Coordinates of C-alpha atoms in Angstrom, one line a residue:
M28 CA 0.0 0.0 0.0
A29 CA 3.0 2.3 0.2
G30 CA 4.6 4.1 -2.6
D31 CA 3.0 6.0 -5.5
G32 CA 0.7 3.3 -6.8
S33 CA 1.1 0.0 -5.1
G34 CA -1.9 -2.2 -4.8
T35 CA -4.7 -2.0 -7.3
P36 CA -4.7 0.9 -9.7
D37 CA -8.3 2.1 -10.0
G38 CA -8.0 4.3 -13.1
P39 CA -8.0 3.3 -16.8
L40 CA -5.0 1.0 -17.5
P41 CA -3.2 0.4 -20.8
P42 CA -3.8 -3.1 -22.2
A43 CA -1.3 -5.6 -20.8
D44 CA -1.4 -9.2 -21.9
D45 CA 0.7 -10.4 -18.9
A46 CA -1.9 -8.7 -16.5
D47 CA -4.7 -10.7 -18.0
A48 CA -2.7 -13.8 -18.0
G49 CA -1.8 -13.4 -14.4
A50 CA -5.3 -12.8 -13.4
D51 CA -6.5 -15.9 -15.3
S52 CA -3.8 -18.1 -13.7
G53 CA -4.4 -16.9 -10.1
A54 CA -1.1 -15.0 -9.9
D55 CA -0.4 -12.6 -7.1
A56 CA -2.1 -9.1 -6.9
A57 CA 0.9 -7.2 -8.3
A58 CA 1.3 -9.5 -11.3
A59 CA -2.4 -9.5 -11.9
E60 CA -2.5 -5.8 -12.3
G61 CA 0.3 -5.7 -14.8
S62 CA 3.3 -5.0 -12.6
G63 CA 5.3 -8.0 -13.8
P64 CA 5.2 -11.5 -15.2
P65 CA 2.8 -13.9 -13.5
S66 CA 4.2 -16.1 -10.8
P67 CA 3.6 -19.8 -11.0
P68 CA 0.9 -21.1 -8.5
S69 CA 2.2 -22.7 -5.4
S70 CA 0.8 -24.6 -2.5
S71 CA 1.2 -21.6 -0.3
S72 CA -0.6 -19.2 -2.6
P73 CA -4.0 -18.1 -1.5
P74 CA -7.0 -19.2 -3.5
P75 CA -8.0 -17.0 -6.4
K76 CA -11.2 -15.9 -4.7
S77 CA -9.5 -14.5 -1.7
G78 CA -7.0 -12.6 -3.9
K79 CA -9.9 -11.0 -5.8
R80 CA -11.5 -10.1 -2.5
R81 CA -8.3 -8.4 -1.3
R82 CA -8.1 -6.4 -4.5
L83 CA -11.8 -5.5 -4.3
F84 CA -11.3 -3.8 -0.9
S85 CA -7.7 -2.6 -1.2
V86 CA -6.9 1.1 -1.8
T87 CA -3.9 2.9 -3.3
L88 CA -1.9 5.6 -1.5
P89 CA -2.3 8.3 -4.3
G90 CA -6.1 7.6 -4.3
C91 CA -6.2 7.9 -0.5
W92 CA -4.5 11.3 -0.6
G93 CA -6.9 12.5 -3.4
A94 CA -9.9 11.3 -1.4
L95 CA -8.7 13.0 1.8
L96 CA -8.1 16.3 -0.1
F97 CA -11.5 16.3 -1.8
A98 CA -13.2 15.2 1.4
C99 CA -11.7 18.2 3.3
L100 CA -12.7 20.6 0.6
S101 CA -16.3 19.4 0.8
F102 CA -16.6 21.4 4.1
T103 CA -16.1 24.7 2.4
P104 CA -19.3 26.8 2.4
S105 CA -21.9 26.7 -0.3
L106 CA -25.0 28.9 -0.8
L107 CA -27.3 27.3 1.8
P108 CA -26.9 25.8 5.3
R109 CA -26.3 22.0 5.2
G110 CA -27.4 19.4 7.7
G111 CA -25.3 16.4 8.7
L112 CA -26.9 14.0 6.3
L113 CA -26.4 16.2 3.3
Q114 CA -22.8 17.1 4.4
G115 CA -22.0 13.4 4.6
L116 CA -23.4 12.7 1.2
I117 CA -21.4 15.6 -0.4
C118 CA -18.3 14.5 1.5
G119 CA -18.6 10.9 0.3
I120 CA -19.1 11.9 -3.3
N121 CA -16.2 14.3 -3.2
A122 CA -14.0 11.7 -1.6
A123 CA -14.8 9.3 -4.4
L124 CA -14.0 11.9 -7.0
G125 CA -10.7 12.7 -5.2
Y126 CA -9.8 9.0 -5.1
A127 CA -10.3 8.7 -8.8
A128 CA -8.3 11.9 -9.4
G129 CA -5.4 10.5 -7.2
V130 CA -5.3 7.2 -9.0
L131 CA -5.5 8.9 -12.4
A132 CA -2.7 11.2 -11.5
A133 CA -0.5 8.3 -10.4
W134 CA -1.3 6.4 -13.6
V135 CA -0.3 9.5 -15.7
W136 CA 2.9 9.9 -13.7
R137 CA 3.8 6.2 -14.3
A138 CA 3.1 6.6 -18.0
F139 CA 5.5 9.5 -18.3
A140 CA 8.1 7.7 -16.1
D141 CA 7.5 4.6 -18.3
R142 CA 7.2 2.1 -15.4
G143 CA 4.6 0.2 -13.6
P144 CA 3.3 0.4 -10.1
R145 CA 5.8 -0.1 -7.3
R146 CA 5.9 -3.4 -5.6
P147 CA 4.9 -3.5 -1.9
R148 CA 7.6 -2.3 0.5
P149 CA 8.8 -4.2 3.5
R150 CA 6.3 -4.6 6.3
S151 CA 8.0 -2.1 8.6
W152 CA 7.9 0.6 5.9
T153 CA 4.3 -0.2 5.1
V154 CA 3.3 0.2 8.8
F155 CA 5.2 3.5 9.0
S156 CA 3.5 4.8 5.9
I157 CA 0.1 3.8 7.0
S158 CA 0.6 5.5 10.4
A159 CA 1.8 8.7 8.8
V160 CA -1.2 8.8 6.4
A161 CA -3.6 8.0 9.2
I162 CA -2.3 10.8 11.5
S163 CA -2.2 13.3 8.7
A164 CA -5.7 12.3 7.7
V165 CA -7.1 12.7 11.2
V166 CA -5.5 16.1 11.6
L167 CA -6.5 17.5 8.2
F168 CA -10.0 16.1 8.3
G169 CA -10.5 17.3 11.9
L170 CA -9.5 20.8 11.0
S171 CA -11.7 20.8 8.0
F172 CA -14.6 19.5 9.9
G173 CA -14.2 22.2 12.5
F174 CA -14.0 25.0 10.0
G175 CA -17.0 23.5 8.2
Q176 CA -19.1 23.6 11.3
Y177 CA -18.1 27.3 11.9
W178 CA -19.0 28.3 8.4
Q179 CA -22.3 26.5 8.6
Y180 CA -23.0 28.4 11.8
Q181 CA -22.3 31.7 10.0
I182 CA -24.6 30.8 7.1
R183 CA -27.4 29.9 9.5
R184 CA -27.0 33.2 11.3
L185 CA -27.1 35.2 8.0
M186 CA -30.4 33.5 7.1
G187 CA -31.9 33.3 10.6
V188 CA -32.0 29.5 10.6
T189 CA -32.3 28.0 14.0
D190 CA -32.8 24.3 13.3
Y191 CA -29.6 22.2 13.6
N192 CA -29.3 18.5 14.3
V193 CA -26.1 18.0 16.3
P194 CA -26.1 14.2 16.3
L195 CA -26.4 14.1 12.5
A196 CA -23.5 16.5 12.2
V197 CA -21.4 14.3 14.4
V198 CA -22.1 11.1 12.4
S199 CA -21.7 12.9 9.0
P200 CA -18.1 11.5 8.6
L201 CA -19.5 7.9 9.0
I202 CA -22.2 8.7 6.3
A203 CA -19.4 10.0 4.1
A204 CA -17.4 6.8 4.6
L205 CA -20.4 4.7 3.6
V206 CA -21.1 6.7 0.5
F207 CA -17.5 6.6 -0.5
S208 CA -17.3 2.9 -0.1
L209 CA -20.4 2.3 -2.1
L210 CA -19.2 4.4 -5.0
L211 CA -15.8 2.8 -4.9
L212 CA -17.3 -0.7 -5.0
I213 CA -19.6 0.3 -7.9
A214 CA -16.6 1.7 -9.8
R215 CA -14.6 -1.5 -9.3
G216 CA -17.5 -3.6 -10.4
V217 CA -17.6 -1.6 -13.6
R218 CA -13.8 -2.1 -14.0
G219 CA -14.2 -5.8 -13.4
L220 CA -16.8 -6.1 -16.1
Y221 CA -14.5 -4.3 -18.5
R222 CA -11.6 -6.7 -17.8
R223 CA -13.8 -9.8 -18.2
L224 CA -15.1 -8.4 -21.5
V225 CA -11.6 -7.6 -22.7
R226 CA -10.4 -11.1 -21.9
L227 CA -13.3 -12.5 -23.9
L228 CA -12.7 -10.3 -26.9
K229 CA -9.0 -11.2 -27.1
R230 CA -10.0 -14.6 -28.3
W231 CA -11.1 -13.0 -31.6
I232 CA -9.4 -9.6 -31.9
G233 CA -6.1 -8.0 -31.0
P234 CA -5.4 -6.6 -27.5
R235 CA -5.6 -2.9 -28.4
A236 CA -8.9 -3.4 -30.3
A237 CA -10.3 -5.5 -27.4
S238 CA -9.4 -2.7 -24.9
A239 CA -11.0 0.0 -27.1
V240 CA -14.2 -2.0 -27.8
G241 CA -14.4 -3.1 -24.1
W242 CA -14.3 0.5 -22.8
T243 CA -16.8 1.6 -25.4
A244 CA -19.2 -1.2 -24.6
V245 CA -19.0 -0.8 -20.8
A246 CA -19.4 3.0 -21.1
A247 CA -22.4 2.6 -23.3
L248 CA -23.9 0.0 -20.9
V249 CA -23.4 2.3 -17.8
W250 CA -24.9 5.2 -19.7
A251 CA -27.9 3.2 -20.7
I252 CA -28.4 1.9 -17.1
V253 CA -28.1 5.4 -15.6
T254 CA -30.3 7.2 -18.1
G255 CA -32.6 4.5 -19.2
L256 CA -33.2 2.4 -16.1
L257 CA -32.3 4.6 -13.1
L258 CA -33.2 8.1 -14.3
D259 CA -36.1 7.3 -16.5
G260 CA -37.4 4.8 -14.0
L261 CA -37.1 7.2 -11.1
V262 CA -38.7 10.0 -13.0
G263 CA -41.5 7.6 -14.1
L264 CA -42.1 6.5 -10.5
A265 CA -42.1 10.1 -9.3
N266 CA -44.5 11.1 -12.0
D267 CA -46.9 8.2 -11.0
T268 CA -46.6 9.2 -7.3
F269 CA -47.3 12.9 -7.8
S270 CA -50.1 12.2 -10.3
L271 CA -51.9 10.4 -7.5
R272 CA -51.3 13.4 -5.2
D273 CA -52.7 15.7 -7.9
T274 CA -56.1 14.3 -7.3
T275 CA -56.2 15.6 -3.7
T276 CA -57.3 19.0 -2.4
E277 CA -55.4 20.8 0.3
E278 CA -57.0 22.2 3.3
G279 CA -58.2 25.8 2.8
A280 CA -58.9 25.4 -0.9
H281 CA -62.7 25.4 -1.6
R282 CA -64.6 25.1 -4.8
P283 CA -65.5 28.6 -6.0
T284 CA -69.0 29.8 -5.6
T285 CA -68.4 32.7 -8.1
T286 CA -68.5 32.5 -11.9
L287 CA -65.2 34.5 -11.9
R288 CA -63.1 31.4 -11.1
S289 CA -62.3 28.2 -13.1
G290 CA -64.0 25.3 -11.5
G291 CA -66.9 27.5 -10.3
P292 CA -70.5 27.8 -11.6
G293 CA -70.6 27.9 -15.4
S294 CA -66.9 27.2 -15.7
L295 CA -65.6 25.5 -18.9
V296 CA -63.0 23.7 -16.8
P297 CA -64.4 21.2 -14.3
W298 CA -63.2 21.6 -10.7
D299 CA -62.0 17.9 -10.6
S300 CA -59.7 18.5 -13.6
L301 CA -57.8 21.4 -12.2
G302 CA -55.3 19.3 -10.2
L303 CA -54.0 20.0 -6.7
Q304 CA -52.3 23.2 -7.5
G305 CA -55.0 24.4 -9.8
R306 CA -57.6 24.0 -7.0
N307 CA -55.3 25.8 -4.7
F308 CA -55.0 28.7 -7.2
T309 CA -58.7 29.1 -8.0
G310 CA -60.0 28.0 -4.6
T311 CA -58.1 30.6 -2.6
G312 CA -57.0 34.2 -2.9
P313 CA -58.2 37.7 -1.7
S314 CA -61.8 38.6 -2.0
A315 CA -63.2 42.0 -3.1
A316 CA -63.9 42.8 0.5
A317 CA -60.3 42.1 1.6
I318 CA -58.9 44.1 -1.3
G319 CA -61.3 47.0 -0.5
K320 CA -60.2 47.0 3.1
F321 CA -56.6 47.4 2.0
T322 CA -57.2 50.1 -0.5
G323 CA -59.9 51.9 1.4
R324 CA -62.0 52.0 -1.8
P325 CA -64.6 49.7 -3.4
A326 CA -62.8 46.9 -5.1
T327 CA -63.6 44.3 -7.8
E328 CA -63.5 40.5 -7.4
P329 CA -60.4 39.3 -9.2
I330 CA -60.7 36.7 -12.0
R331 CA -58.6 33.5 -12.0
A332 CA -58.6 31.1 -15.0
Y333 CA -56.8 27.7 -15.0
A334 CA -56.6 24.4 -16.8
G335 CA -55.0 21.3 -15.4
L336 CA -53.4 18.3 -17.0
A337 CA -56.6 16.4 -16.6
S338 CA -58.4 19.1 -18.6
S339 CA -56.7 18.1 -21.8
D340 CA -53.9 15.9 -23.0
D341 CA -52.6 18.5 -25.4
T342 CA -50.7 21.7 -24.3
E343 CA -52.2 23.9 -27.0
A344 CA -55.7 22.6 -26.3
R345 CA -55.2 23.2 -22.5
A346 CA -54.1 26.8 -23.2
A347 CA -57.1 27.4 -25.5
Q348 CA -59.4 26.0 -22.8
A349 CA -58.0 28.2 -20.1
V350 CA -58.3 31.3 -22.4
A351 CA -61.8 30.3 -23.3
D352 CA -62.7 30.2 -19.7
L353 CA -60.9 33.5 -19.1
T354 CA -63.0 35.1 -21.9
R355 CA -66.2 33.7 -20.4
Q356 CA -65.3 35.3 -17.1
G357 CA -64.7 38.7 -18.7
G358 CA -61.0 38.6 -18.1
F359 CA -60.3 40.7 -21.3
R360 CA -62.5 43.5 -20.0
R361 CA -60.4 44.0 -16.9
K362 CA -57.8 46.7 -16.6
N363 CA -54.9 44.3 -15.8
L364 CA -54.3 40.9 -17.3
L365 CA -51.6 38.6 -16.0
V366 CA -50.2 35.5 -17.8
V367 CA -48.4 33.2 -15.4
T368 CA -46.3 30.2 -16.4
T369 CA -46.4 27.8 -13.5
T370 CA -43.7 25.6 -12.0
G371 CA -43.6 21.9 -12.9
S372 CA -46.5 20.7 -10.7
G373 CA -48.7 23.6 -11.8
W374 CA -48.0 25.7 -8.7
V375 CA -48.6 29.5 -8.8
D376 CA -46.9 31.4 -6.0
P377 CA -49.8 33.0 -4.1
A378 CA -47.6 35.8 -3.0
A379 CA -47.0 36.8 -6.7
V380 CA -50.7 36.8 -7.7
D381 CA -52.1 38.1 -4.4
S382 CA -49.7 41.1 -4.6
F383 CA -50.8 41.7 -8.2
E384 CA -54.5 41.7 -7.3
Y385 CA -54.1 43.9 -4.3
L386 CA -52.1 46.5 -6.1
S387 CA -54.6 46.5 -9.0
G388 CA -57.5 47.0 -6.7
G389 CA -59.0 43.7 -7.8
D390 CA -59.5 45.0 -11.4
S391 CA -57.4 42.1 -12.7
A392 CA -57.5 38.7 -14.3
T393 CA -54.9 35.9 -14.1
V394 CA -54.5 32.8 -16.3
A395 CA -52.3 29.8 -16.0
I396 CA -52.0 26.1 -17.0
Q397 CA -50.4 23.0 -15.6
Y398 CA -47.8 21.0 -17.7
S399 CA -46.4 18.4 -15.3
Y400 CA -47.0 16.5 -12.1
L401 CA -43.5 16.8 -10.8
P402 CA -42.3 19.2 -8.1
S403 CA -40.4 22.3 -9.1
W404 CA -36.8 21.1 -8.6
L405 CA -37.4 17.8 -10.4
S406 CA -39.2 19.5 -13.3
Y407 CA -36.3 21.9 -13.4
L408 CA -34.0 18.9 -14.2
V409 CA -36.2 16.8 -16.5
D410 CA -39.2 18.8 -17.7
Q411 CA -37.7 21.8 -19.4
T412 CA -39.3 21.0 -22.8
K413 CA -42.8 20.9 -21.3
A414 CA -42.2 24.3 -19.6
R415 CA -41.1 25.8 -22.9
E416 CA -44.2 24.5 -24.7
A417 CA -46.6 25.6 -22.0
G418 CA -45.2 29.1 -21.7
R419 CA -45.3 29.8 -25.4
A420 CA -48.7 28.1 -26.0
L421 CA -50.4 30.0 -23.2
F422 CA -49.0 33.5 -24.0
D423 CA -49.7 33.0 -27.7
A424 CA -53.3 32.0 -27.0
V425 CA -53.8 35.0 -24.8
Y426 CA -52.1 37.4 -27.1
D427 CA -54.1 36.2 -30.1
T428 CA -57.4 37.2 -28.4
W429 CA -55.9 40.3 -26.8
S430 CA -54.4 41.7 -30.1
K431 CA -57.8 41.4 -31.9
L432 CA -59.4 43.8 -29.4
P433 CA -59.7 47.5 -30.2
S434 CA -56.6 49.3 -29.0
G435 CA -58.5 51.4 -26.5
Q436 CA -60.2 48.3 -25.0
R437 CA -57.2 46.1 -24.3
P438 CA -56.2 45.4 -20.7
R439 CA -52.6 46.0 -19.7
L440 CA -50.9 42.7 -20.4
F441 CA -48.3 41.4 -17.9
V442 CA -46.2 38.3 -17.7
A443 CA -44.8 36.5 -14.6
G444 CA -43.1 33.3 -13.7
E445 CA -41.0 31.9 -10.9
S446 CA -38.2 29.4 -11.3
L447 CA -39.0 27.0 -14.2
G448 CA -42.0 29.2 -14.8
S449 CA -39.7 32.1 -15.7
F450 CA -38.0 29.8 -18.2
G451 CA -41.3 28.9 -19.8
G452 CA -42.4 32.6 -19.7
E453 CA -39.3 33.7 -21.5
T454 CA -39.8 31.3 -24.4
A455 CA -42.7 33.3 -25.9
F456 CA -40.3 36.3 -26.5
S457 CA -37.2 36.8 -28.7
G458 CA -35.5 39.5 -26.7
E459 CA -35.7 42.9 -24.9
Y460 CA -37.7 44.7 -27.6
D461 CA -40.2 41.9 -28.0
L462 CA -40.9 41.9 -24.2
S463 CA -41.2 45.7 -24.3
N464 CA -43.5 45.8 -27.4
R465 CA -45.9 43.0 -26.4
T466 CA -46.3 43.5 -22.7
A467 CA -47.0 46.3 -20.2
G468 CA -44.5 44.7 -17.8
T469 CA -42.8 41.4 -16.8
L470 CA -41.7 40.0 -13.5
F471 CA -39.6 36.8 -13.3
A472 CA -38.4 35.5 -9.9
G473 CA -35.5 33.0 -9.3
P474 CA -34.7 32.5 -13.0
P475 CA -32.6 29.3 -13.7
A476 CA -29.2 29.9 -15.1
F477 CA -30.1 28.2 -18.4
N478 CA -32.9 30.7 -19.2
T479 CA -32.1 32.0 -22.7
L480 CA -33.0 35.7 -22.2
F481 CA -31.8 35.9 -18.6
R482 CA -28.4 34.4 -19.7
E483 CA -28.2 36.9 -22.6
F484 CA -29.0 39.9 -20.4
S485 CA -26.6 38.8 -17.7
D486 CA -23.7 37.8 -20.0
R487 CA -24.0 41.1 -22.0
R488 CA -24.3 43.3 -18.9
D489 CA -22.7 46.7 -18.8
A490 CA -19.0 46.8 -18.0
G491 CA -18.4 47.1 -14.2
S492 CA -21.8 45.7 -13.1
P493 CA -21.6 42.5 -11.1
E494 CA -23.3 39.3 -12.1
V495 CA -25.3 39.1 -8.9
Q496 CA -27.0 42.4 -9.9
P497 CA -26.2 43.2 -13.5
V498 CA -27.1 46.3 -15.4
Y499 CA -28.2 45.7 -19.0
K500 CA -28.3 48.6 -21.6
D501 CA -28.3 51.2 -18.8
G502 CA -31.5 49.6 -17.4
R503 CA -33.7 51.1 -20.1
T504 CA -36.1 48.1 -20.1
V505 CA -34.6 45.1 -18.2
R506 CA -33.4 45.4 -14.6
F507 CA -32.3 43.0 -11.8
A508 CA -33.0 43.2 -8.1
N509 CA -31.8 41.3 -5.1
D510 CA -34.0 43.4 -2.8
P511 CA -36.7 45.4 -4.7
A512 CA -37.5 47.4 -1.5
A513 CA -34.1 49.1 -2.0
E514 CA -33.2 51.1 -5.1
I515 CA -33.2 49.0 -8.3
P516 CA -30.0 49.8 -10.2
P517 CA -29.3 52.0 -12.0
A518 CA -31.3 54.4 -9.9
D519 CA -30.0 57.4 -11.8
R520 CA -31.3 56.3 -15.2
P521 CA -34.9 56.7 -16.5
W522 CA -37.0 53.5 -16.7
N523 CA -39.8 54.4 -19.1
G524 CA -42.3 52.3 -21.0
S525 CA -42.6 48.6 -20.3
R526 CA -40.6 47.4 -17.4
V527 CA -39.0 43.9 -17.1
L528 CA -37.7 43.0 -13.7
Y529 CA -35.8 39.9 -12.5
L530 CA -35.8 39.0 -8.8
M531 CA -32.8 36.9 -7.8
H532 CA -31.4 36.2 -4.3
P533 CA -27.6 35.9 -4.1
S534 CA -28.1 32.7 -2.1
D535 CA -30.6 31.1 -4.6
P536 CA -29.0 27.9 -6.1
I537 CA -31.6 27.8 -8.8
V538 CA -30.2 31.0 -10.2
W539 CA -26.6 30.0 -10.1
W540 CA -26.5 26.2 -10.8
S541 CA -24.9 25.3 -14.1
P542 CA -23.0 22.3 -15.4
H543 CA -20.2 24.7 -16.2
L544 CA -19.5 24.9 -12.5
V545 CA -17.6 21.6 -12.9
Y546 CA -14.7 23.2 -14.8
S547 CA -15.2 26.9 -14.9
E548 CA -15.3 29.6 -12.2
P549 CA -18.4 31.9 -12.6
D550 CA -18.1 35.7 -12.2
W551 CA -20.5 35.8 -9.3
I552 CA -18.1 33.9 -7.0
G553 CA -15.1 35.9 -7.8
Q554 CA -17.1 39.1 -7.2
H555 CA -18.9 40.0 -4.0
P556 CA -21.3 37.1 -3.8
G557 CA -24.1 38.8 -2.0
D558 CA -25.2 39.9 1.5
D559 CA -26.4 36.4 2.5
V560 CA -23.5 34.5 1.1
L561 CA -20.2 34.0 2.9
E562 CA -17.2 35.8 1.6
Q563 CA -15.2 32.5 2.3
M564 CA -17.1 30.8 -0.5
V565 CA -14.7 29.9 -3.3
W566 CA -14.9 28.0 -6.5
L567 CA -13.3 24.5 -6.6
P568 CA -13.4 22.2 -9.7
F569 CA -16.1 19.5 -9.2
V570 CA -16.5 20.3 -5.5
T571 CA -18.5 23.5 -6.0
F572 CA -20.7 21.9 -8.6
W573 CA -21.7 19.1 -6.3
Q574 CA -22.3 21.5 -3.4
I575 CA -24.7 23.7 -5.3
T576 CA -26.3 20.6 -6.9
A577 CA -27.0 19.4 -3.4
D578 CA -28.5 22.8 -2.5
L579 CA -31.2 22.5 -5.2
P580 CA -33.8 20.3 -3.5
F581 CA -33.6 22.4 -0.4
A582 CA -33.6 25.8 -2.1
A583 CA -37.0 26.8 -0.7
D584 CA -36.4 25.4 2.8
V585 CA -35.0 28.6 4.1
P586 CA -36.6 31.7 5.6
R587 CA -38.1 34.2 3.2
G588 CA -35.7 36.6 1.5
H589 CA -33.1 33.9 1.1
G590 CA -32.5 30.9 -1.2
H591 CA -35.5 30.3 -3.5
T592 CA -38.1 31.7 -1.1
Y593 CA -39.7 34.8 -2.6
T594 CA -42.7 36.3 -0.8
T595 CA -42.8 40.0 0.3
E596 CA -40.4 40.8 -2.5
Y597 CA -43.3 40.5 -4.9
V598 CA -45.0 43.6 -3.2
D599 CA -42.1 45.9 -4.0
A600 CA -41.4 44.3 -7.4
W601 CA -45.0 44.6 -8.7
N602 CA -45.2 48.1 -7.4
A603 CA -42.1 48.9 -9.5
V604 CA -43.4 47.1 -12.6
M605 CA -47.1 48.2 -12.5
R606 CA -46.6 51.7 -11.0
P607 CA -50.1 51.8 -9.4
P608 CA -51.1 55.4 -8.4
D609 CA -51.5 56.6 -4.8
I610 CA -49.5 53.8 -3.2
T611 CA -47.4 54.9 -0.3
P612 CA -44.5 53.1 1.4
Q613 CA -46.8 52.7 4.4
D614 CA -49.3 50.9 2.1
L615 CA -46.6 48.6 0.9
G616 CA -45.6 47.8 4.4
R617 CA -49.2 46.9 5.3
L618 CA -49.5 44.8 2.2
K619 CA -46.4 42.8 3.1
D620 CA -48.0 42.0 6.4
I621 CA -51.0 40.7 4.5
I622 CA -49.0 38.6 2.0
A623 CA -46.6 37.1 4.6
P624 CA -47.8 37.8 8.2
E625 CA -45.3 37.4 10.9
K626 CA -45.7 34.2 12.8

């Protein structure tokens, strides 16, 4: 186990006929891995099975150093606070990546040095090496664990998070060890399959061809299993599970008794077909009396139209059905009309629509459709095409009816979407001028990094503006806000005509996650990362990618104003986009208490 590669190399190996021969004849471990000619079997040699078992559970010194380094780096801070279970998972994955990197580095070094792995050293030297590695590992890992706990405390304090499971934090290294061992065994199982296949192929073709064909075949098999059986199977299972949940109705959502809501009397969309989130949307919301109490003036009952997956199998037909119900309700005769692209499960953030309705005095109509059963973060990964189709189909259906109205009788047309909904909402437009010409205002919250327009506006931002709050074209149409209650930059430039506003928390992993994090440092980490993100956060190849990936499922499990939780920000954001008359800062404060009352 000592030296720079003794034991079992775990990276890709060059083809070696003597290695395969040694393995087939039951030679010792070093010869079987290609370090020398096979030794003849003897009566004192261990049975082949026990030799294979030792190789299966053995580790190399370069791999161990790589695993230790990556495991220590896993404790560096990310965007959100992490519990012990999640920290153990990240640490185990990073350790496996580090082990692979260490083994690969040793293999490359041997290739340049033109030699094979070193043979095992004398027992005394091996014991000394193991002791030195163990002591170094304990010291380095202990220091990293301690710094990690301190950084997690700082992140929780920034976000006002009080929940912390100490026992889970203590056992997180054990969780990491289990994850690392599982991934290592899986990798060695794949390697064993490759070697068996190469030995079989050598009966008919040359060793180099056998090696190339073997790697190609095994890689294709692994890819097929991961994408076909695991990914597709898990997504299918999740879809079936959430489709059953979609038939339920949450407490507090009641079938409308007004003709101004889908699912109510005279509706073209049956209540049972709206789905869980559709019933939440049309079965809740502020009444005319509640809005009038806020404004101090007589208010109008808001209109809400919706079509669920059970309403129609086709996206365009679903959009047409929702617009037909919107027309029946008189939505195109209201002063303000809002088109919302939902998240995957059909969820519409009540804070977004309620704020819109309060600030419009109830003289508003909102329309949305469902396109998936999956929750937001899972739809974010696998349902992007459906979001694109839904966003474009719904806006086109609304715009087709809206554009045929006399110019003086058209409502002000607004567009909104959160998370994957912002991605779908963007797809109906080609750019800044299209948004400005066809809408009275747009509000997108928590846009994913792969949004086409968001990426364009951010990447082409004005020189000197940071990625966490970019300025595009002097803010003439499109602007970005971390906190819309403060000044939305550039405050010294006019913002006339249609306004497009992106809400994005610095700590929102939905906004910043990208596959490019594997190999490329983003600007937002090198710049000031934001008020609720630690300055100690740095970019590390592979490590940062897995940390932010692990943040995704928990992006909304943090207090409001952080992560992917947008609530009272909608009040200030809609006030900026809609510019309602006679609204004072005191009114906005009262409305925030209505939208998200203090517990």
